[in-house]
Amino acid sequence: MKGFAMLGPNKTGFIEKEDPKVGSRDALVRPLAVAPCTSDIHIVFEDASGPRENMILGHEACGVVVEVGEDVKDFKPGDRVLVPAITPNWSDVYSQAGYATDSDGMLGGWKFSNIKDGVFATRFHVNDADGNLAHLPDEIDPTEACMLSDMIPTGLHASEMAGVTFGDAVAVIGIGPVGLMALRGAVLHGAGRVFAVGSREKTVEVAKKYGATNIIDYHNGRISDQILEATGGQGVDKVLIAGGNAKDTFEEAVRMLKPGGSIGNVNYLNGHDDVAFNAGDWGVGMGHKTIHGGLMPGGRLRMEKLAALVVNGRIDPSLMITHRFEGFEKIPDAIELMHHKPADLIKPVVICNDID
Ligand code: NDP
Ligand code: ZN
């Protein structure tokens, strides 16, 4: 098989490898469409979680099953499938404890482009196929289906972790594709006022379509000052973090959170940084301000549930897709876009119509 890989720090390129071996519960899949993620950029160019060599990138795809192991019951060659970015080991005790993302070690549910080759390949391996794949509904276009791998589940997880409820005032820090889905998750959970924190015109326009009521540009002074002023000094019930860096965003989030409020972070922080915030803003340690941070839950059930949101028009993924490339060979162009993030970019997708 051929794949687009991280060759080493700051270096990418196409490589050839043997097709992965399919265990009794696994599947081999060819991609219909793939999308690069900001996390790919953190890994390759920002040394966010340590060096890797010749590892095929990518964890956002939908595809067609090519081969299954003898114990796979619900999928067969030729089936079109949704593929979650996170594919837990459902037999691990952490999965039984409710933390499947941490099966096989902390964040061990994140296998593609982390601990094994990813989906930017003419063939990719899916562990525990019955537990992790979902059938791709006919109503969903493969380009849009890629948003179900990571952007939709991750963004929605921020609002789940924070526990957004009816009428909440919510601030969403960062409105790239992940933040936009965090925002949409807050709206679907019944938020009242929703502040979207970002600056690019294109993302602001889409944030309003997903239900933002107020826009805050972080270049115009401290985020917390702007939100405290807009709320008469009250602050917000929930903060969802999907952008910015470890040092500044938590300080802002804790400062503008009401006592009893909570934060849902899905931003991928750089492992070399410290998270910092002022103890006074945290009620000198007693303000009942809770911080959650989590990897998106993976697995089949969640894919099926989130697909229902798309099929029934609750989430329109097409609003996020700003760039479409035709052909597997265009993956480097899509990565390049993600690396340099032009102002009109939200999310690129590569349609792999040249693979069989
Ligand atoms: P983008 O780069 O597309 O968006 C980042 C957003 O953050 C933009 O809206 C940007 O504003 C805003 N921003 C940048 N700097 C600041 C700042 N100092 N203060 C406030 N806002 C700021 O990223 P994505 O949406 O693609 O991804 C977001 C994060 O989620 C990434 O770290 C990614 O790795 C992570 N992630 C986590 C996953 C998980 O499972 N937890 C899964 C997938 C991704 P603007 O550009 O408008 O100026
Ligand atoms: Zn990702």
XYZ file of N, CA and C in Angstrom, residues 17-272:
768
model
N 4.339 0.647 1.952
C 4.451 -0.328 3.052
C 3.667 -1.568 2.662
N 3.899 -2.651 3.394
C 3.072 -3.855 3.230
C 1.650 -3.535 3.683
N 0.636 -4.153 3.067
C -0.726 -4.003 3.585
C -0.763 -4.502 5.034
N -1.518 -3.843 5.911
C -1.597 -4.317 7.304
C -2.246 -5.706 7.371
N -1.847 -6.489 8.374
C -2.446 -7.823 8.580
C -3.779 -7.653 9.318
N -4.759 -8.430 8.908
C -6.091 -8.317 9.499
C -6.294 -9.444 10.508
N -6.452 -9.079 11.793
C -6.729 -10.069 12.830
C -8.176 -10.529 12.752
N -8.556 -11.485 13.594
C -9.878 -12.107 13.461
C -11.028 -11.117 13.652
N -10.809 -10.026 14.426
C -11.904 -9.068 14.679
C -11.697 -7.747 13.938
N -10.727 -7.721 13.030
C -10.344 -6.449 12.400
C -10.892 -6.328 10.978
N -10.694 -5.145 10.411
C -11.063 -4.926 9.008
C -9.952 -4.160 8.300
N -9.895 -4.350 6.990
C -9.030 -3.541 6.127
C -9.977 -2.686 5.278
N -9.684 -1.388 5.206
C -10.593 -0.438 4.555
C -9.805 0.390 3.544
N -10.450 0.733 2.405
C -9.840 1.716 1.498
C -10.628 3.013 1.637
N -9.957 4.166 1.580
C -10.672 5.424 1.828
C -11.497 5.890 0.634
N -12.686 6.418 0.928
C -13.488 7.130 -0.081
C -13.128 8.614 -0.051
N -12.908 9.101 1.153
C -12.501 10.496 1.339
C -11.749 10.587 2.664
N -10.792 11.511 2.724
C -10.028 11.725 3.960
C -9.894 13.229 4.204
N -9.637 13.588 5.463
C -9.424 15.006 5.784
C -8.251 15.132 6.746
N -7.406 16.141 6.549
C -6.351 16.381 7.532
C -6.923 17.090 8.749
N -6.247 16.954 9.875
C -6.691 17.553 11.137
C -5.590 18.464 11.654
N -5.973 19.460 12.422
C -4.970 20.321 13.072
C -4.029 19.470 13.929
N -4.549 18.347 14.454
C -3.690 17.470 15.265
C -2.534 16.905 14.433
N -2.768 16.600 13.131
C -1.666 16.147 12.272
C -0.565 17.207 12.232
N -0.987 18.455 12.199
C -0.020 19.567 12.143
C 0.737 19.675 13.470
N 0.015 19.536 14.599
C 0.684 19.570 15.916
C 1.736 18.468 15.990
N 1.408 17.281 15.454
C 2.322 16.137 15.559
C 3.562 16.347 14.693
N 3.346 16.743 13.433
C 4.475 16.807 12.486
C 5.340 18.041 12.714
N 4.687 19.184 12.875
C 5.443 20.446 12.829
C 5.641 21.115 14.189
N 4.968 20.627 15.229
C 5.062 21.341 16.514
C 5.549 20.455 17.651
N 5.969 19.238 17.325
C 6.508 18.327 18.337
C 5.590 18.240 19.561
N 4.278 18.159 19.299
C 3.328 18.225 20.420
C 3.369 16.984 21.291
N 3.640 15.817 20.710
C 3.689 14.608 21.543
C 4.846 13.684 21.191
N 5.968 14.265 20.833
C 7.172 13.459 20.611
C 7.342 13.060 19.159
N 8.587 12.673 18.775
C 8.892 12.373 17.378
C 8.360 11.021 16.926
N 8.060 10.906 15.647
C 7.675 9.631 15.038
C 8.354 9.533 13.692
N 8.641 8.281 13.262
C 9.317 8.092 11.967
C 8.488 7.214 11.051
N 8.354 7.638 9.812
C 7.654 6.849 8.778
C 6.280 6.360 9.233
N 5.582 7.208 9.964
C 4.228 6.858 10.399
C 3.219 7.525 9.459
N 2.355 6.697 8.875
C 1.345 7.240 7.965
C 0.362 8.092 8.772
N 0.096 9.283 8.250
C -0.732 10.259 8.965
C -2.224 10.018 8.719
N -3.034 10.824 9.384
C -4.471 10.865 9.099
C -5.308 10.016 10.033
N -6.427 10.603 10.502
C -7.374 9.833 11.321
C -8.816 10.220 11.004
N -9.012 10.920 9.872
C -10.376 11.283 9.488
C -10.653 10.711 8.104
N -11.599 9.778 8.034
C -11.903 9.111 6.758
C -13.259 8.445 6.805
N -13.806 8.210 5.616
C -14.835 7.194 5.474
C -14.345 6.311 4.336
N -14.882 5.107 4.216
C -14.292 4.216 3.229
C -15.155 3.032 2.869
N -14.504 2.095 2.194
C -15.159 0.861 1.761
C -14.366 -0.313 2.343
N -15.079 -1.263 2.934
C -14.407 -2.429 3.527
C -13.833 -3.303 2.405
N -12.571 -3.686 2.583
C -11.887 -4.520 1.593
C -11.797 -5.965 2.076
N -11.580 -6.117 3.391
C -11.382 -7.459 3.952
C -11.788 -7.419 5.417
N -12.342 -8.531 5.919
C -12.630 -8.604 7.361
C -12.094 -9.908 7.930
N -11.804 -9.911 9.237
C -11.384 -11.132 9.924
C -12.564 -12.074 10.125
N -12.250 -13.339 10.489
C -13.316 -14.361 10.492
C -14.354 -14.146 11.596
N -14.026 -13.341 12.628
C -15.002 -13.134 13.703
C -15.831 -11.854 13.532
N -15.627 -11.106 12.465
C -16.408 -9.877 12.245
C -17.797 -10.266 11.736
N -18.828 -9.767 12.421
C -20.199 -10.216 12.119
C -20.980 -9.243 11.244
N -20.805 -7.934 11.462
C -21.740 -6.965 10.876
C -21.213 -6.212 9.648
N -20.008 -6.523 9.232
C -19.439 -5.818 8.079
C -18.821 -6.831 7.131
N -18.897 -6.514 5.831
C -18.333 -7.429 4.827
C -17.685 -6.594 3.724
N -16.829 -7.207 2.921
C -16.189 -6.455 1.836
C -17.241 -5.777 0.959
N -16.970 -4.527 0.603
C -17.903 -3.753 -0.223
C -18.774 -2.807 0.583
N -18.903 -3.010 1.907
C -19.718 -2.104 2.730
C -19.058 -0.726 2.816
N -19.880 0.319 2.692
C -19.375 1.691 2.884
C -19.492 2.037 4.367
N -18.411 2.560 4.922
C -18.376 2.728 6.384
C -17.904 4.108 6.835
N -18.453 4.508 8.007
C -17.935 5.646 8.762
C -16.823 5.119 9.653
N -15.765 5.903 9.782
C -14.613 5.460 10.584
C -14.316 6.514 11.642
N -14.470 6.191 12.922
C -14.130 7.188 13.946
C -12.621 7.350 14.091
N -12.201 8.571 14.416
C -10.764 8.816 14.631
C -10.248 7.997 15.809
N -11.124 7.762 16.779
C -10.736 7.017 17.983
C -11.377 5.634 17.907
N -10.546 4.601 17.950
C -11.031 3.223 17.815
C -10.582 2.422 19.035
N -11.328 2.529 20.134
C -10.903 1.895 21.391
C -10.821 0.376 21.294
N -10.117 -0.166 22.254
C -10.133 -1.613 22.488
C -11.268 -1.855 23.476
N -12.381 -2.367 22.985
C -13.583 -2.470 23.817
C -13.498 -3.575 24.854
N -12.454 -4.392 24.813
C -12.297 -5.441 25.826
C -11.482 -4.972 27.027
N -10.863 -3.821 26.908
C -9.988 -3.338 27.978
C -10.826 -2.890 29.186
N -10.298 -3.050 30.370
C -11.082 -2.673 31.561
C -11.383 -1.175 31.616
N -10.543 -0.343 31.023
C -10.843 1.092 30.996
C -12.116 1.369 30.204
N -12.358 0.556 29.175
C -13.616 0.708 28.427
C -14.778 0.364 29.347
N -14.614 -0.674 30.160
C -15.679 -1.045 31.101
C -15.886 0.050 32.146
N -14.826 0.789 32.439
C -14.941 1.871 33.426
C -15.555 3.127 32.811
N -15.783 3.115 31.507
C -16.381 4.284 30.860
C -15.365 5.204 30.206
N -14.119 4.779 30.178
C -13.077 5.608 29.564
C -12.401 4.848 28.433
N -13.202 4.523 27.417
C -12.684 3.730 26.301
C -11.545 4.447 25.579
N -11.570 5.772 25.595
C -10.493 6.512 24.927
C -9.140 6.218 25.584
N -9.170 5.788 26.834
C -7.929 5.474 27.557
C -7.672 3.968 27.639
N -8.392 3.196 26.804
C -8.088 1.762 26.734
C -6.699 1.605 26.119
N -5.989 0.583 26.497
C -4.595 0.360 26.048
C -3.688 1.524 26.452
N -3.943 2.162 27.606
C -3.106 3.267 28.099
C -3.776 4.613 27.882
N -3.296 5.649 28.589
C -3.902 6.978 28.470
C -3.875 7.431 27.012
N -5.041 7.797 26.479
C -5.240 8.189 25.076
C -4.977 7.039 24.105
N -4.885 5.815 24.639
C -4.570 4.640 23.804
C -5.667 4.263 22.824
N -6.870 4.832 22.993
C -7.932 4.617 22.009
C -7.636 5.353 20.705
N -6.715 6.306 20.784
C -6.290 7.035 19.584
C -5.170 6.244 18.933
N -5.530 5.462 17.954
C -4.558 4.568 17.319
C -4.052 5.107 15.985
N -4.989 5.568 15.118
C -4.565 6.068 13.795
C -3.606 7.252 13.938
N -2.532 7.204 13.235
C -1.543 8.293 13.174
C -1.053 8.683 14.564
N -1.122 7.732 15.490
C -0.598 7.979 16.831
C 0.252 6.786 17.250
N -0.407 5.609 17.355
C 0.379 4.416 17.696
C 0.391 3.381 16.562
N -0.304 3.681 15.476
C -0.169 2.839 14.278
C -0.403 3.724 13.049
N -0.211 3.145 11.862
C -0.398 3.926 10.652
C -1.834 4.430 10.553
N -1.958 5.643 9.979
C -3.247 6.290 9.879
C -3.966 6.001 8.573
N -4.926 6.849 8.279
C -5.867 6.597 7.169
C -5.456 7.240 5.846
N -4.342 7.989 5.827
C -3.887 8.569 4.549
C -3.138 7.493 3.775
N -3.812 6.389 3.507
C -3.184 5.233 2.878
C -4.194 4.571 1.950
N -3.688 3.867 0.961
C -4.603 3.199 0.021
C -5.348 2.058 0.712
N -4.807 1.577 1.834
C -5.480 0.600 2.693
C -5.171 0.973 4.143
N -6.173 0.901 5.022
C -5.856 1.090 6.446
C -6.576 0.055 7.294
N -6.007 -0.190 8.464
C -6.448 -1.249 9.370
C -7.366 -0.667 10.440
N -8.486 -1.339 10.701
C -9.389 -0.920 11.777
C -9.489 -2.054 12.788
N -9.082 -1.801 14.019
C -9.196 -2.804 15.079
C -10.653 -2.916 15.520
N -11.042 -4.059 15.994
C -12.382 -4.285 16.549
C -13.464 -3.687 15.632
N -13.552 -4.249 14.421
C -14.411 -3.654 13.382
C -15.865 -3.554 13.821
N -16.404 -4.589 14.466
C -17.819 -4.524 14.880
C -18.039 -3.424 15.917
N -17.045 -3.175 16.737
C -17.183 -2.170 17.794
C -16.876 -0.761 17.334
N -16.168 -0.622 16.218
C -15.697 0.713 15.850
C -16.215 1.256 14.526
N -16.524 0.411 13.566
C -17.051 0.926 12.295
C -18.555 1.161 12.421
N -19.099 1.981 11.536
C -20.564 2.131 11.425
C -20.889 2.174 9.948
N -22.074 1.714 9.586
C -22.463 1.776 8.178
C -22.697 3.232 7.774
N -22.207 3.580 6.603
C -22.369 4.953 6.089
C -23.779 5.087 5.507
N -24.634 5.931 6.117
C -25.998 6.075 5.586
C -25.967 6.628 4.161
N -26.894 6.150 3.322
C -26.941 6.588 1.923
C -27.128 8.096 1.797
N -27.804 8.687 2.799
C -28.114 10.134 2.718
C -26.864 11.010 2.898
N -25.770 10.427 3.410
C -24.599 11.276 3.704
C -23.547 11.108 2.618
N -23.157 12.239 2.038
C -22.113 12.270 1.029
C -20.763 11.938 1.691
N -19.902 11.139 1.036
C -18.622 10.778 1.663
C -17.777 11.981 2.084
N -17.847 13.070 1.338
C -17.070 14.266 1.717
C -17.512 14.761 3.094
N -18.818 14.804 3.282
C -19.354 15.283 4.560
C -19.191 14.228 5.653
N -19.202 12.965 5.246
C -19.051 11.880 6.227
C -17.723 11.977 6.973
N -16.709 12.532 6.305
C -15.397 12.691 6.979
C -15.507 13.562 8.228
N -16.478 14.451 8.268
C -16.634 15.324 9.442
C -17.155 14.538 10.646
N -17.677 13.336 10.383
C -18.146 12.489 11.492
C -17.003 11.727 12.151
N -15.828 11.689 11.522
C -14.699 10.978 12.134
C -14.208 11.687 13.387
N -14.145 13.022 13.310
C -13.421 13.732 14.365
C -14.055 15.087 14.712
N -14.346 15.912 13.711
C -14.798 17.286 14.006
C -16.116 17.289 14.786
N -17.091 16.521 14.302
C -18.386 16.494 14.998
C -18.251 15.823 16.368
N -17.685 14.614 16.449
C -17.593 13.985 17.780
C -16.737 14.757 18.771
N -15.666 15.374 18.301
C -14.799 16.109 19.228
C -15.481 17.378 19.721
N -16.002 18.151 18.786
C -16.648 19.401 19.183
C -17.803 19.143 20.135
N -18.632 18.180 19.788
C -19.785 17.882 20.650
C -19.325 17.406 22.031
N -18.180 16.741 22.064
C -17.683 16.250 23.360
C -17.357 17.403 24.309
N -16.892 18.524 23.763
C -16.614 19.680 24.633
C -17.891 20.109 25.350
N -19.001 20.153 24.623
C -20.254 20.593 25.263
C -20.793 19.523 26.212
N -20.546 18.240 25.876
C -20.962 17.156 26.794
C -20.174 17.233 28.104
N -18.837 17.383 27.972
C -18.005 17.400 29.191
C -18.373 18.566 30.091
N -18.632 19.723 29.476
C -18.977 20.901 30.277
C -20.387 20.773 30.843
N -21.203 19.927 30.253
C -22.569 19.731 30.762
C -23.489 20.894 30.457
N -23.462 21.365 29.228
C -24.315 22.502 28.838
C -25.788 22.112 28.998
N -26.561 23.002 29.613
C -28.001 22.743 29.787
C -28.813 23.953 29.319
N -30.149 23.782 29.292
C -31.049 24.820 28.779
C -30.732 26.192 29.348
N -30.614 27.149 28.457
C -30.482 28.543 28.879
C -29.092 28.965 29.307
N -28.144 28.029 29.325
C -26.783 28.397 29.743
C -26.200 29.493 28.858
N -25.410 30.364 29.499
C -24.537 31.262 28.738
C -23.224 30.516 28.533
N -22.801 30.403 27.291
C -21.629 29.582 26.945
C -20.646 30.415 26.136
N -19.355 30.265 26.456
C -18.317 30.870 25.621
C -17.540 29.749 24.944
N -17.323 29.873 23.651
C -16.554 28.885 22.897
C -15.267 29.566 22.429
N -14.136 29.134 22.996
C -12.851 29.747 22.618
C -12.278 28.975 21.437
N -12.210 29.631 20.298
C -11.729 28.984 19.068
C -12.906 28.499 18.246
N -12.991 28.983 17.022
C -14.089 28.569 16.132
C -13.542 28.086 14.798
N -12.470 27.278 14.875
C -12.104 26.452 13.729
C -13.167 25.353 13.660
N -12.958 24.311 12.867
C -13.994 23.284 12.740
C -14.363 22.617 14.065
N -13.382 22.420 14.954
C -13.685 21.778 16.245
C -14.538 22.715 17.101
N -14.128 23.975 17.181
C -14.897 24.945 17.967
C -16.296 25.164 17.397
N -16.406 25.147 16.081
C -17.742 25.309 15.472
C -18.657 24.169 15.890
N -18.097 22.966 15.976
C -18.925 21.834 16.406
C -19.169 21.859 17.914
N -18.235 22.429 18.674
C -18.488 22.629 20.115
C -19.662 23.592 20.277
N -19.616 24.632 19.478
C -20.688 25.640 19.499
C -22.029 25.001 19.122
N -22.001 24.214 18.058
C -23.246 23.568 17.617
C -23.752 22.606 18.699
N -22.797 21.930 19.357
C -23.177 21.030 20.452
C -23.863 21.803 21.568
N -23.320 22.981 21.901
C -23.928 23.803 22.954
C -25.346 24.207 22.557
N -25.511 24.585 21.293
C -26.844 24.987 20.811
C -27.809 23.801 20.902
N -27.343 22.621 20.473
C -28.221 21.438 20.518
C -28.555 21.041 21.958
N -27.646 21.345 22.886
C -27.925 21.065 24.288
C -28.802 22.132 24.940
N -29.171 23.159 24.185
C -30.128 24.136 24.708
C -29.535 25.414 25.266
N -28.284 25.722 24.895
C -27.666 26.951 25.400
C -28.513 28.165 25.024
N -28.433 29.209 25.868
C -29.102 30.466 25.555
C -28.159 31.339 24.748
N -27.394 32.146 25.478
C -26.456 33.037 24.802
C -25.162 32.286 24.506
N -24.665 32.388 23.294
C -23.428 31.675 22.937
C -22.421 32.656 22.343
N -21.314 32.840 23.072
C -20.236 33.707 22.597
C -19.239 32.872 21.798
N -18.966 33.281 20.567
C -17.971 32.596 19.742
C -16.721 33.458 19.696
N -15.588 32.871 20.120
C -14.341 33.634 20.171
C -13.443 33.225 19.002
N -13.256 34.159 18.077
C -12.399 33.913 16.917
C -12.213 35.228 16.197
N -11.515 35.187 15.056
C -11.339 36.474 14.380
C -11.560 36.412 12.876
N -11.403 35.237 12.276
C -11.469 35.222 10.810
C -12.914 35.326 10.316
N -13.070 36.162 9.292
C -14.414 36.480 8.779
C -15.200 35.221 8.412
N -14.517 34.284 7.747
C -15.208 33.081 7.266
C -15.745 32.254 8.441
N -14.899 32.093 9.480
C -15.342 31.275 10.614
C -16.444 32.001 11.398
N -16.341 33.308 11.475
C -17.373 34.090 12.168
C -18.720 33.926 11.458
N -18.681 33.977 10.130
C -19.916 33.826 9.335
C -20.569 32.454 9.608
N -19.728 31.411 9.637
C -20.274 30.066 9.845
C -20.718 29.891 11.308
N -19.982 30.502 12.235
C -20.382 30.427 13.658
C -21.797 30.983 13.841
N -22.097 32.060 13.158
C -23.456 32.644 13.260
C -24.480 31.664 12.700
N -24.126 30.996 11.588
C -25.077 30.024 11.007
C -25.322 28.856 11.964
N -24.286 28.462 12.720
C -24.470 27.360 13.671
C -25.148 27.809 14.970
N -25.349 29.122 15.128
C -26.139 29.565 16.282
C -25.449 30.485 17.269
N -24.259 31.028 16.928
C -23.606 31.987 17.836
C -24.467 33.237 17.941
N -24.591 33.757 19.164
C -25.363 34.995 19.340
C -24.451 36.210 19.465
N -23.205 35.991 19.904
C -22.252 37.096 20.085
C -20.887 36.661 19.555
N -20.163 37.576 18.953
C -18.814 37.275 18.447
C -17.800 38.093 19.248
N -16.751 37.417 19.698
C -15.684 38.101 20.437
C -14.377 37.894 19.661
N -13.708 39.001 19.323
C -12.407 38.898 18.657
C -11.325 39.016 19.730
N -10.519 37.954 19.855
C -9.515 37.939 20.930
C -8.381 38.935 20.701
N -8.351 39.560 19.511
C -7.345 40.606 19.272
C -7.751 41.939 19.906
N -9.026 42.028 20.295
C -9.538 43.302 20.824
C -9.483 43.377 22.348
N -8.461 42.793 22.955
C -8.350 42.815 24.415
C -8.641 41.450 25.003
N -8.505 41.337 26.315
C -8.694 40.035 26.967
C -10.097 39.489 26.697
N -10.159 38.211 26.417
C -11.456 37.563 26.152
C -12.358 37.732 27.376
N -11.778 37.483 28.557
C -12.588 37.534 29.786
C -13.101 38.944 30.040
N -12.286 39.960 29.763
C -12.769 41.348 29.943
C -13.970 41.599 29.048
N -13.856 41.167 27.805
C -14.940 41.431 26.839
C -16.222 40.694 27.243
N -16.069 39.458 27.724
C -17.266 38.677 28.061
C -17.855 39.129 29.404
N -16.994 39.470 30.350
C -17.513 39.985 31.627
C -18.278 41.283 31.396
N -17.750 42.109 30.508
C -18.443 43.371 30.222
C -19.804 43.112 29.564
N -19.807 42.168 28.617
C -21.059 41.886 27.885
C -22.115 41.224 28.763
N -21.663 40.637 29.902
C -22.620 39.934 30.772
C -22.843 40.686 32.093
N -22.507 41.971 32.096
C -22.714 42.771 33.310
C -21.914 42.238 34.492
N -20.725 41.678 34.204
C -19.840 41.173 35.266
C -20.169 39.764 35.727
N -21.219 39.162 35.185
C -21.638 37.820 35.638
C -20.746 36.699 35.125
N -20.284 36.801 33.878
C -19.547 35.702 33.260
C -20.484 34.675 32.660
N -19.924 33.522 32.348
C -20.710 32.475 31.655
C -20.791 31.204 32.498
N -21.782 30.374 32.169
C -21.977 29.104 32.898
C -20.989 28.034 32.449
N -20.650 28.070 31.155
C -19.782 27.028 30.599
C -18.798 27.673 29.634
N -17.576 27.125 29.619
C -16.601 27.553 28.606
C -16.124 26.307 27.865
N -16.151 26.363 26.549
C -15.660 25.262 25.725
C -14.389 25.740 25.044
N -13.305 24.978 25.182
C -12.018 25.430 24.629
C -11.630 24.572 23.438
N -11.430 25.254 22.302
C -11.057 24.554 21.060
C -10.078 25.395 20.254
N -9.244 26.133 20.946
C -8.252 26.959 20.253
C -7.450 27.745 21.271
N -6.395 28.425 20.787
C -5.523 29.188 21.679
C -4.487 28.267 22.306
N -3.720 28.795 23.264
C -2.666 27.953 23.852
C -2.911 27.719 25.342
N -2.113 26.791 25.882
C -2.330 26.342 27.265
C -2.215 27.484 28.257
N -1.310 28.410 27.986
C -1.021 29.448 28.975
C -2.146 30.463 29.088
N -2.664 30.912 27.930
C -3.619 32.023 27.971
C -5.066 31.591 28.118
N -5.442 30.526 27.419
C -6.874 30.252 27.337
C -7.459 29.812 28.673
N -6.709 29.039 29.445
C -7.266 28.581 30.729
C -7.409 29.747 31.697
N -6.458 30.666 31.631
C -6.543 31.856 32.479
C -7.830 32.631 32.164
N -8.090 32.787 30.872
C -9.302 33.502 30.448
C -10.551 32.716 30.848
N -10.503 31.403 30.594
C -11.689 30.573 30.829
C -12.069 30.573 32.305
N -11.098 30.358 33.192
C -11.399 30.302 34.630
C -11.889 31.670 35.105
N -11.302 32.715 34.572
C -11.660 34.071 35.015
C -13.094 34.441 34.658
N -13.557 33.988 33.491
C -14.905 34.423 33.073
C -15.989 33.403 33.409
N -15.596 32.334 34.113
C -16.568 31.295 34.471
C -17.279 31.665 35.779
N -18.603 31.460 35.793
C -19.345 31.694 37.049
C -18.972 30.626 38.076
N -19.089 30.914 39.373
C -18.931 29.840 40.376
C -19.922 28.728 40.046
N -19.479 27.499 40.172
C -20.343 26.364 39.833
C -20.283 26.001 38.362
N -19.570 26.794 37.581
C -19.498 26.538 36.144
C -18.458 25.488 35.793
N -18.454 25.103 34.538
C -17.433 24.131 34.137
C -16.905 24.389 32.737
N -15.711 23.854 32.543
C -14.954 24.037 31.298
C -14.839 22.683 30.609
N -15.058 22.654 29.308
C -14.810 21.446 28.519
C -13.715 21.743 27.519
N -12.532 21.185 27.744
C -11.415 21.420 26.814
C -11.236 20.246 25.859
N -11.201 20.553 24.553
C -10.800 19.541 23.571
C -9.584 20.013 22.782
N -9.051 21.171 23.158
C -7.863 21.676 22.467
C -6.689 20.744 22.746
N -5.888 20.493 21.747
C -4.690 19.633 21.877
C -3.571 20.552 22.324
N -3.221 20.474 23.594
C -2.204 21.363 24.152
C -0.823 20.799 23.836
N 0.157 21.678 23.789
C 1.521 21.192 23.571
C 2.048 20.595 24.870
N 2.539 19.362 24.787
C 3.001 18.635 25.971
C 4.170 19.290 26.696
N 4.794 20.269 26.074
C 5.919 20.957 26.736
C 5.446 22.152 27.561
